Short mmCIF file of C-alpha atoms and ligand atoms in Angstrom, two decimals:
data_model
loop_
_atom_site.label_atom_id
_atom_site.label_comp_id
_atom_site.label_asym_id
_atom_site.label_seq_id
_atom_site.Cartn_x
_atom_site.Cartn_y
_atom_site.Cartn_z
CA MET E 1 -36.94 66.66 -15.35
CA ARG E 2 -37.23 64.13 -12.51
CA LEU E 3 -40.80 64.11 -11.29
CA LEU E 4 -42.26 61.57 -8.92
CA ARG E 5 -45.81 62.43 -9.94
CA ARG E 6 -46.73 62.71 -13.59
CA PRO E 7 -50.56 62.61 -13.64
CA ARG E 8 -50.46 62.73 -17.43
CA ARG E 9 -49.31 59.07 -17.44
CA LEU E 10 -52.91 58.06 -16.69
CA ARG E 11 -54.29 60.19 -19.50
CA ALA E 12 -52.17 58.74 -22.28
CA THR E 13 -54.63 56.51 -24.18
CA PRO E 14 -58.38 56.00 -24.41
CA ALA E 15 -58.02 52.60 -22.71
CA ILE E 16 -56.10 54.03 -19.75
CA ARG E 17 -58.52 56.92 -19.44
CA SER E 18 -61.40 54.49 -19.47
CA LEU E 19 -59.82 52.35 -16.72
CA VAL E 20 -59.29 55.30 -14.41
CA ARG E 21 -62.55 57.11 -15.12
CA GLU E 22 -64.27 57.92 -11.83
CA THR E 23 -67.82 58.70 -12.91
CA HIS E 24 -70.10 56.64 -15.11
CA LEU E 25 -73.40 57.27 -16.79
CA LEU E 26 -75.72 54.55 -17.99
CA PRO E 27 -79.18 54.70 -19.56
CA LYS E 28 -80.63 53.48 -16.26
CA HIS E 29 -79.54 56.72 -14.60
CA PHE E 30 -81.94 58.79 -16.68
CA VAL E 31 -85.54 59.88 -16.55
CA TYR E 32 -86.86 61.08 -19.90
CA PRO E 33 -89.42 63.91 -19.60
CA ILE E 34 -92.10 63.68 -22.27
CA PHE E 35 -94.98 66.02 -23.22
CA VAL E 36 -98.41 64.86 -24.22
CA GLY E 37 -101.09 67.06 -25.77
CA ASP E 38 -104.54 66.42 -27.07
CA LEU E 39 -103.42 65.97 -30.66
CA THR E 40 -105.08 63.47 -32.91
CA ASN E 41 -102.28 61.46 -34.44
CA HIS E 42 -99.17 63.44 -34.96
CA ALA E 43 -96.54 64.96 -32.73
CA GLU E 44 -95.97 68.72 -32.78
CA PRO E 45 -92.46 70.15 -32.42
CA ILE E 46 -91.76 72.62 -29.58
CA PRO E 47 -89.81 75.46 -31.24
CA SER E 48 -87.80 76.48 -28.17
CA MET E 49 -86.77 72.86 -27.47
CA PRO E 50 -85.21 71.40 -30.62
CA GLY E 51 -85.91 67.68 -30.95
CA ILE E 52 -88.69 67.69 -28.32
CA TYR E 53 -92.36 67.22 -29.21
CA ARG E 54 -95.84 67.51 -27.85
CA HIS E 55 -97.05 63.99 -28.41
CA SER E 56 -100.39 62.56 -29.27
CA LEU E 57 -101.34 59.40 -27.40
CA HIS E 58 -100.26 57.46 -30.45
CA SER E 59 -96.83 59.05 -30.94
CA LEU E 60 -96.29 58.91 -27.17
CA LEU E 61 -96.38 55.12 -27.28
CA GLN E 62 -94.02 54.99 -30.25
CA HIS E 63 -91.63 57.29 -28.45
CA ALA E 64 -91.87 55.30 -25.22
CA GLU E 65 -91.02 52.18 -27.18
CA LEU E 66 -87.96 53.91 -28.62
CA ALA E 67 -86.91 55.03 -25.16
CA ARG E 68 -87.23 51.51 -23.84
CA SER E 69 -85.24 50.09 -26.74
CA TYR E 70 -82.34 52.35 -25.70
CA GLY E 71 -82.50 51.10 -22.13
CA LEU E 72 -84.33 54.02 -20.53
CA LEU E 73 -86.37 52.77 -17.59
CA ALA E 74 -88.30 55.87 -16.57
CA LEU E 75 -90.52 58.54 -18.11
CA ALA E 76 -91.84 61.76 -16.58
CA VAL E 77 -95.10 62.63 -18.28
CA PHE E 78 -96.25 66.27 -18.61
CA PRO E 79 -99.63 67.30 -20.02
CA CYS E 80 -100.18 70.22 -22.40
CA ILE E 81 -103.66 71.56 -21.80
CA ALA E 82 -105.57 73.77 -24.26
CA PRO E 83 -106.00 77.38 -23.02
CA SER E 84 -109.79 77.00 -23.29
CA GLN E 85 -109.66 74.25 -20.67
CA LYS E 86 -107.75 76.28 -18.09
CA ASP E 87 -109.34 78.27 -15.29
CA HIS E 88 -108.22 80.10 -12.16
CA ILE E 89 -108.42 77.02 -9.94
CA GLY E 90 -107.12 74.43 -12.40
CA SER E 91 -110.35 72.38 -12.40
CA PHE E 92 -109.38 70.46 -15.50
CA ALA E 93 -106.67 68.67 -13.51
CA PHE E 94 -109.43 66.57 -11.97
CA SER E 95 -111.42 65.96 -15.13
CA ASP E 96 -111.53 62.46 -16.54
CA GLN E 97 -110.80 64.21 -19.86
CA ASN E 98 -107.34 65.23 -18.56
CA ILE E 99 -104.97 63.82 -21.18
CA LEU E 100 -102.42 63.02 -18.46
CA PHE E 101 -104.59 60.19 -17.12
CA ALA E 102 -105.16 58.68 -20.56
CA ALA E 103 -101.41 58.89 -21.21
CA LEU E 104 -100.52 57.21 -17.91
CA ARG E 105 -103.11 54.48 -18.44
CA SER E 106 -101.96 53.64 -21.90
CA LEU E 107 -98.27 53.73 -20.98
CA ARG E 108 -98.93 51.54 -17.96
CA GLN E 109 -100.81 49.04 -20.08
CA ASN E 110 -98.21 48.87 -22.84
CA PHE E 111 -95.09 49.17 -20.68
CA PRO E 112 -95.83 47.46 -17.37
CA ASP E 113 -92.24 47.76 -16.14
CA THR E 114 -91.53 51.36 -17.06
CA VAL E 115 -91.29 53.72 -14.10
CA LEU E 116 -93.91 56.42 -14.73
CA ILE E 117 -93.53 59.73 -12.95
CA ALA E 118 -96.32 62.31 -12.83
CA ASP E 119 -95.89 65.92 -11.68
CA VAL E 120 -98.25 66.99 -8.94
CA ALA E 121 -98.84 70.70 -9.56
CA LEU E 122 -101.57 72.84 -11.01
CA ASP E 123 -99.57 75.05 -13.41
CA PRO E 124 -100.50 73.13 -16.58
CA TYR E 125 -104.17 73.71 -15.71
CA THR E 126 -104.39 77.23 -14.25
CA SER E 127 -105.12 80.24 -16.44
CA HIS E 128 -102.62 82.33 -14.44
CA GLY E 129 -99.86 79.70 -14.66
CA HIS E 130 -99.26 79.37 -10.93
CA ASP E 131 -98.70 75.96 -9.37
CA GLY E 132 -101.62 76.41 -7.04
CA ILE E 133 -104.88 78.15 -6.18
CA LEU E 134 -104.73 81.88 -5.44
CA THR E 135 -106.13 83.44 -2.29
CA GLU E 136 -109.40 85.39 -2.57
CA ASP E 137 -107.61 88.70 -2.97
CA GLY E 138 -105.34 87.19 -5.64
CA ARG E 139 -102.19 88.33 -3.83
CA ASP E 140 -100.77 84.97 -2.85
CA VAL E 141 -100.95 81.26 -3.58
CA ASP E 142 -103.15 79.70 -0.88
CA ASN E 143 -100.83 77.06 0.57
CA ASP E 144 -103.29 74.82 2.39
CA LYS E 145 -106.04 74.96 -0.21
CA THR E 146 -103.47 74.09 -2.86
CA VAL E 147 -102.20 71.14 -0.82
CA GLU E 148 -105.75 69.74 -0.66
CA ALA E 149 -106.03 69.95 -4.43
CA LEU E 150 -102.62 68.32 -4.84
CA CYS E 151 -103.70 65.37 -2.70
CA LYS E 152 -106.68 64.83 -5.01
CA LEU E 153 -104.49 65.04 -8.10
CA ALA E 154 -101.91 62.63 -6.66
CA ILE E 155 -104.62 60.01 -6.05
CA LEU E 156 -105.95 60.36 -9.61
CA GLU E 157 -102.41 59.97 -10.98
CA ALA E 158 -101.84 56.89 -8.83
CA GLU E 159 -105.13 55.43 -10.07
CA ALA E 160 -104.06 56.04 -13.66
CA GLY E 161 -100.84 54.10 -13.15
CA ALA E 162 -98.12 56.46 -11.91
CA THR E 163 -95.25 54.62 -10.19
CA TRP E 164 -94.18 57.80 -8.41
CA VAL E 165 -96.00 61.07 -7.98
CA ALA E 166 -93.76 64.12 -8.04
CA PRO E 167 -94.99 67.25 -6.24
CA SER E 168 -93.28 70.14 -8.03
CA ASP E 169 -95.20 72.98 -6.46
CA MET E 170 -93.07 73.88 -3.39
CA MET E 171 -96.05 74.34 -1.04
CA ASP E 172 -95.32 73.76 2.65
CA GLY E 173 -96.30 70.45 4.19
CA ARG E 174 -97.50 68.81 0.99
CA ILE E 175 -95.40 65.66 1.23
CA HIS E 176 -96.94 64.64 4.54
CA GLN E 177 -100.47 65.34 3.30
CA ILE E 178 -99.98 63.56 -0.03
CA ARG E 179 -98.46 60.53 1.74
CA SER E 180 -101.48 60.28 4.05
CA ALA E 181 -103.93 60.76 1.19
CA LEU E 182 -102.26 58.07 -0.92
CA ASP E 183 -102.16 55.64 2.00
CA GLU E 184 -105.78 56.28 2.86
CA ALA E 185 -106.79 55.61 -0.74
CA GLY E 186 -104.89 52.30 -0.75
CA PHE E 187 -101.87 53.53 -2.72
CA GLU E 188 -99.22 52.82 -0.11
CA HIS E 189 -97.06 51.26 -2.87
CA VAL E 190 -96.95 54.53 -4.86
CA GLY E 191 -93.78 56.51 -4.13
CA ILE E 192 -93.27 60.24 -3.73
CA LEU E 193 -90.45 61.90 -5.62
CA SER E 194 -90.36 65.34 -4.10
CA TYR E 195 -89.14 68.37 -6.01
CA ALA E 196 -87.62 69.31 -2.67
CA ALA E 197 -85.19 72.03 -3.67
CA LYS E 198 -86.79 73.75 -6.62
CA PHE E 199 -85.25 77.12 -7.30
CA CYS E 200 -87.00 80.13 -8.77
CA SER E 201 -85.21 79.89 -12.08
CA ALA E 202 -85.12 81.59 -15.47
CA TYR E 203 -84.20 78.23 -16.97
CA TYR E 204 -87.81 76.99 -16.95
CA GLY E 205 -88.71 79.30 -19.87
CA PRO E 206 -88.88 76.75 -22.71
CA PHE E 207 -90.89 74.32 -20.54
CA ARG E 208 -93.47 77.06 -19.98
CA ASP E 209 -93.63 77.49 -23.79
CA ALA E 210 -94.19 73.76 -24.10
CA VAL E 211 -97.07 73.53 -21.64
CA GLY E 212 -98.30 77.12 -22.06
CA SER E 213 -97.86 78.00 -18.39
CA LYS E 214 -96.14 81.39 -18.73
CA ILE E 215 -97.17 83.59 -15.82
CA GLY E 216 -99.42 86.33 -17.15
CA ASN E 217 -100.25 89.54 -15.37
CA SER E 218 -100.12 88.22 -11.85
CA ALA E 219 -99.64 90.06 -8.59
CA VAL E 220 -97.95 86.92 -7.29
CA SER E 221 -94.41 85.83 -8.05
CA LYS E 222 -93.21 82.23 -8.14
CA ALA E 223 -90.50 83.50 -5.80
CA THR E 224 -93.11 83.30 -3.03
CA TYR E 225 -92.87 79.51 -3.20
CA GLN E 226 -89.77 78.52 -5.21
CA LEU E 227 -86.35 78.87 -3.56
CA ASP E 228 -84.15 81.93 -3.88
CA PRO E 229 -81.15 80.98 -6.09
CA ALA E 230 -78.92 82.57 -3.46
CA ASN E 231 -79.91 80.13 -0.69
CA ALA E 232 -78.06 76.88 -0.08
CA ARG E 233 -78.88 76.46 3.61
CA GLU E 234 -82.58 76.85 2.94
CA ALA E 235 -82.35 74.15 0.24
CA LYS E 236 -81.07 71.78 2.93
CA LEU E 237 -84.00 72.69 5.14
CA GLU E 238 -86.49 71.94 2.34
CA VAL E 239 -84.84 68.59 1.64
CA SER E 240 -84.78 67.53 5.28
CA LEU E 241 -88.42 68.54 5.78
CA ASP E 242 -89.47 66.49 2.77
CA ILE E 243 -87.50 63.47 3.97
CA GLU E 244 -89.09 63.75 7.42
CA GLU E 245 -92.51 64.06 5.83
CA GLY E 246 -92.03 60.80 3.94
CA ALA E 247 -90.52 61.51 0.51
CA ASP E 248 -88.98 58.43 -1.13
CA LEU E 249 -86.67 60.41 -3.40
CA VAL E 250 -85.69 64.07 -3.47
CA MET E 251 -84.93 66.31 -6.40
CA ILE E 252 -82.74 69.36 -6.93
CA LYS E 253 -83.81 71.58 -9.81
CA PRO E 254 -82.33 73.01 -12.03
CA ALA E 255 -79.17 70.90 -12.11
CA GLY E 256 -76.22 72.57 -13.86
CA PRO E 257 -76.31 75.91 -12.03
CA TYR E 258 -76.88 74.12 -8.69
CA LEU E 259 -74.11 71.49 -8.63
CA ASP E 260 -73.02 72.70 -5.20
CA ILE E 261 -76.49 71.92 -3.83
CA ILE E 262 -76.53 68.48 -5.48
CA SER E 263 -73.10 67.77 -4.02
CA SER E 264 -73.88 68.81 -0.47
CA ILE E 265 -77.27 67.07 -0.38
CA SER E 266 -76.00 63.83 -1.90
CA GLN E 267 -73.30 63.59 0.77
CA VAL E 268 -75.85 63.46 3.56
CA SER E 269 -79.09 62.18 2.07
CA GLN E 270 -80.15 58.68 3.01
CA ILE E 271 -82.59 58.53 0.13
CA PRO E 272 -81.84 58.76 -3.62
CA VAL E 273 -81.08 62.21 -5.00
CA CYS E 274 -82.43 63.25 -8.40
CA ALA E 275 -81.42 66.29 -10.41
CA TYR E 276 -83.46 67.90 -13.18
CA GLN E 277 -81.51 69.30 -16.10
CA VAL E 278 -84.34 71.64 -17.06
CA SER E 279 -85.58 72.94 -20.37
CA GLY E 280 -83.40 76.07 -20.42
CA GLU E 281 -80.26 74.06 -19.77
CA TYR E 282 -81.18 71.85 -22.71
CA SER E 283 -82.17 74.65 -25.05
CA GLN E 284 -79.14 76.83 -24.40
CA ILE E 285 -76.82 74.03 -25.48
CA HIS E 286 -78.90 73.47 -28.61
CA ALA E 287 -79.00 77.18 -29.39
CA ALA E 288 -75.23 77.51 -29.10
CA ALA E 289 -74.75 74.38 -31.22
CA GLN E 290 -77.09 75.75 -33.91
CA ASN E 291 -74.88 78.80 -34.08
CA GLY E 292 -71.78 76.65 -34.37
CA TRP E 293 -70.52 77.98 -31.03
CA LEU E 294 -70.57 74.67 -29.15
CA GLU E 295 -70.31 71.10 -30.32
CA LEU E 296 -73.66 69.55 -29.39
CA ARG E 297 -72.66 66.04 -28.32
CA SER E 298 -69.62 66.95 -26.29
CA ALA E 299 -71.33 69.89 -24.56
CA ARG E 300 -74.31 67.63 -23.83
CA ASN E 301 -72.12 64.84 -22.46
CA GLU E 302 -70.08 67.20 -20.32
CA SER E 303 -73.20 68.82 -18.86
CA LEU E 304 -74.56 65.39 -17.92
CA ILE E 305 -71.41 63.84 -16.46
CA ALA E 306 -70.97 66.97 -14.31
CA ILE E 307 -74.40 66.40 -12.75
CA LYS E 308 -73.55 62.75 -12.06
CA ARG E 309 -70.13 63.67 -10.68
CA ALA E 310 -71.74 66.18 -8.33
CA GLY E 311 -73.63 63.27 -6.79
CA ALA E 312 -77.00 62.87 -8.52
CA ASP E 313 -78.21 59.27 -8.59
CA ILE E 314 -80.88 59.95 -11.19
CA ILE E 315 -80.93 62.66 -13.88
CA PHE E 316 -84.05 64.05 -15.51
CA SER E 317 -82.95 65.29 -18.93
CA TYR E 318 -84.45 66.08 -22.33
CA PHE E 319 -81.16 64.76 -23.72
CA ALA E 320 -81.90 61.30 -22.31
CA LEU E 321 -83.15 59.76 -25.55
CA ASP E 322 -80.37 61.09 -27.79
CA TRP E 323 -77.76 60.34 -25.17
CA ALA E 324 -78.99 56.75 -24.72
CA LYS E 325 -79.15 56.24 -28.48
CA ASP E 326 -75.51 57.26 -28.82
CA PHE E 327 -74.62 55.10 -25.83
CA CYS E 328 -76.24 52.03 -27.40
CA GLN E 329 -74.56 52.66 -30.73
CA SER E 330 -71.06 53.21 -29.38
C1 LIG S 1 -94.15 72.85 -12.84
C2 LIG S 1 -92.90 72.37 -13.40
C3 LIG S 1 -91.93 73.18 -14.03
C4 LIG S 1 -90.99 72.32 -14.53
C5 LIG S 1 -91.34 71.02 -14.17
N1 LIG S 1 -92.54 71.07 -13.44
C6 LIG S 1 -91.86 74.62 -14.33
C7 LIG S 1 -92.24 75.69 -13.49
O1 LIG S 1 -92.13 75.64 -12.26
O2 LIG S 1 -92.67 76.66 -14.09
C8 LIG S 1 -89.82 72.81 -15.32
C9 LIG S 1 -89.09 71.86 -16.09
C10 LIG S 1 -88.24 72.42 -17.14
O3 LIG S 1 -87.98 73.65 -17.25
O4 LIG S 1 -87.76 71.60 -17.90
N2 LIG S 1 -94.52 72.68 -11.59
#
């Protein structure tokens, strides 16, 4: 058969495929999310997230060292707070006993160059699991009161050594307020990575196991602040508001089910676009692999390259450490 175009010619060998590959992933493209709990010396496995641990301050440092040795430049630190320390307004967030601050301080001291990212939200600290403070009648999350609390938390995180604070709460107007609060407190060098388009997703389940933030018997749904999975136009609105309000980077979350959003935002955004491959995306690949239904490494790699190909500059992923280890050893 005479064919002018035979695309298979460029797929013939690994070397040719490598030369013509369009999308590349490097360890520097990743942020590794890491959990820290108030444990004395050991790390505790999280059953619904194989290979992921709640770290003690000690094992956190060892793990951070490992991450750095594989070329990972950034960590997102999440606290696991004991149920006895939670209340309806998340007071423990502002306590000097909050393990997050100790973790940030010690990471900052031991790894001066590592980019440290701290979530700004109240869900690890509230007894009801919402990202903010409820209104008096308990029927809604009080937007403006929550934003005030977030500003306080952002300043404490900046003081403890966060490079970027990352509001993940989806309240209105919080980027502007947090920017002003940081500037006023002398933290104009601290950046804001906004969870700008955070969808109301079932894929956060294992994360809520990890930090114990499952929503209990609440009259309020997270759908009153997180985006409807059906809405792409509204995601653009959220992103443009956060950029106008002063975000330094924006995030789309989850990643895999929202590649269309990542793609459309990355084509127009003038600031870096992050994507969060969330806990459920991680755990479902592991679960299928444990059953022998998917091959772990290739499913992992495909899920990650797809997010990069869609246009994400930076990927938050629980696979970051294993991926970077394989990368360094290949
Ligand atoms: C909380 C927060 C969530 C995640 C990151 N920050 C969960 C939520 O909104 O319940 C989820 C991350 C994951 O699932 O890996 N503000």
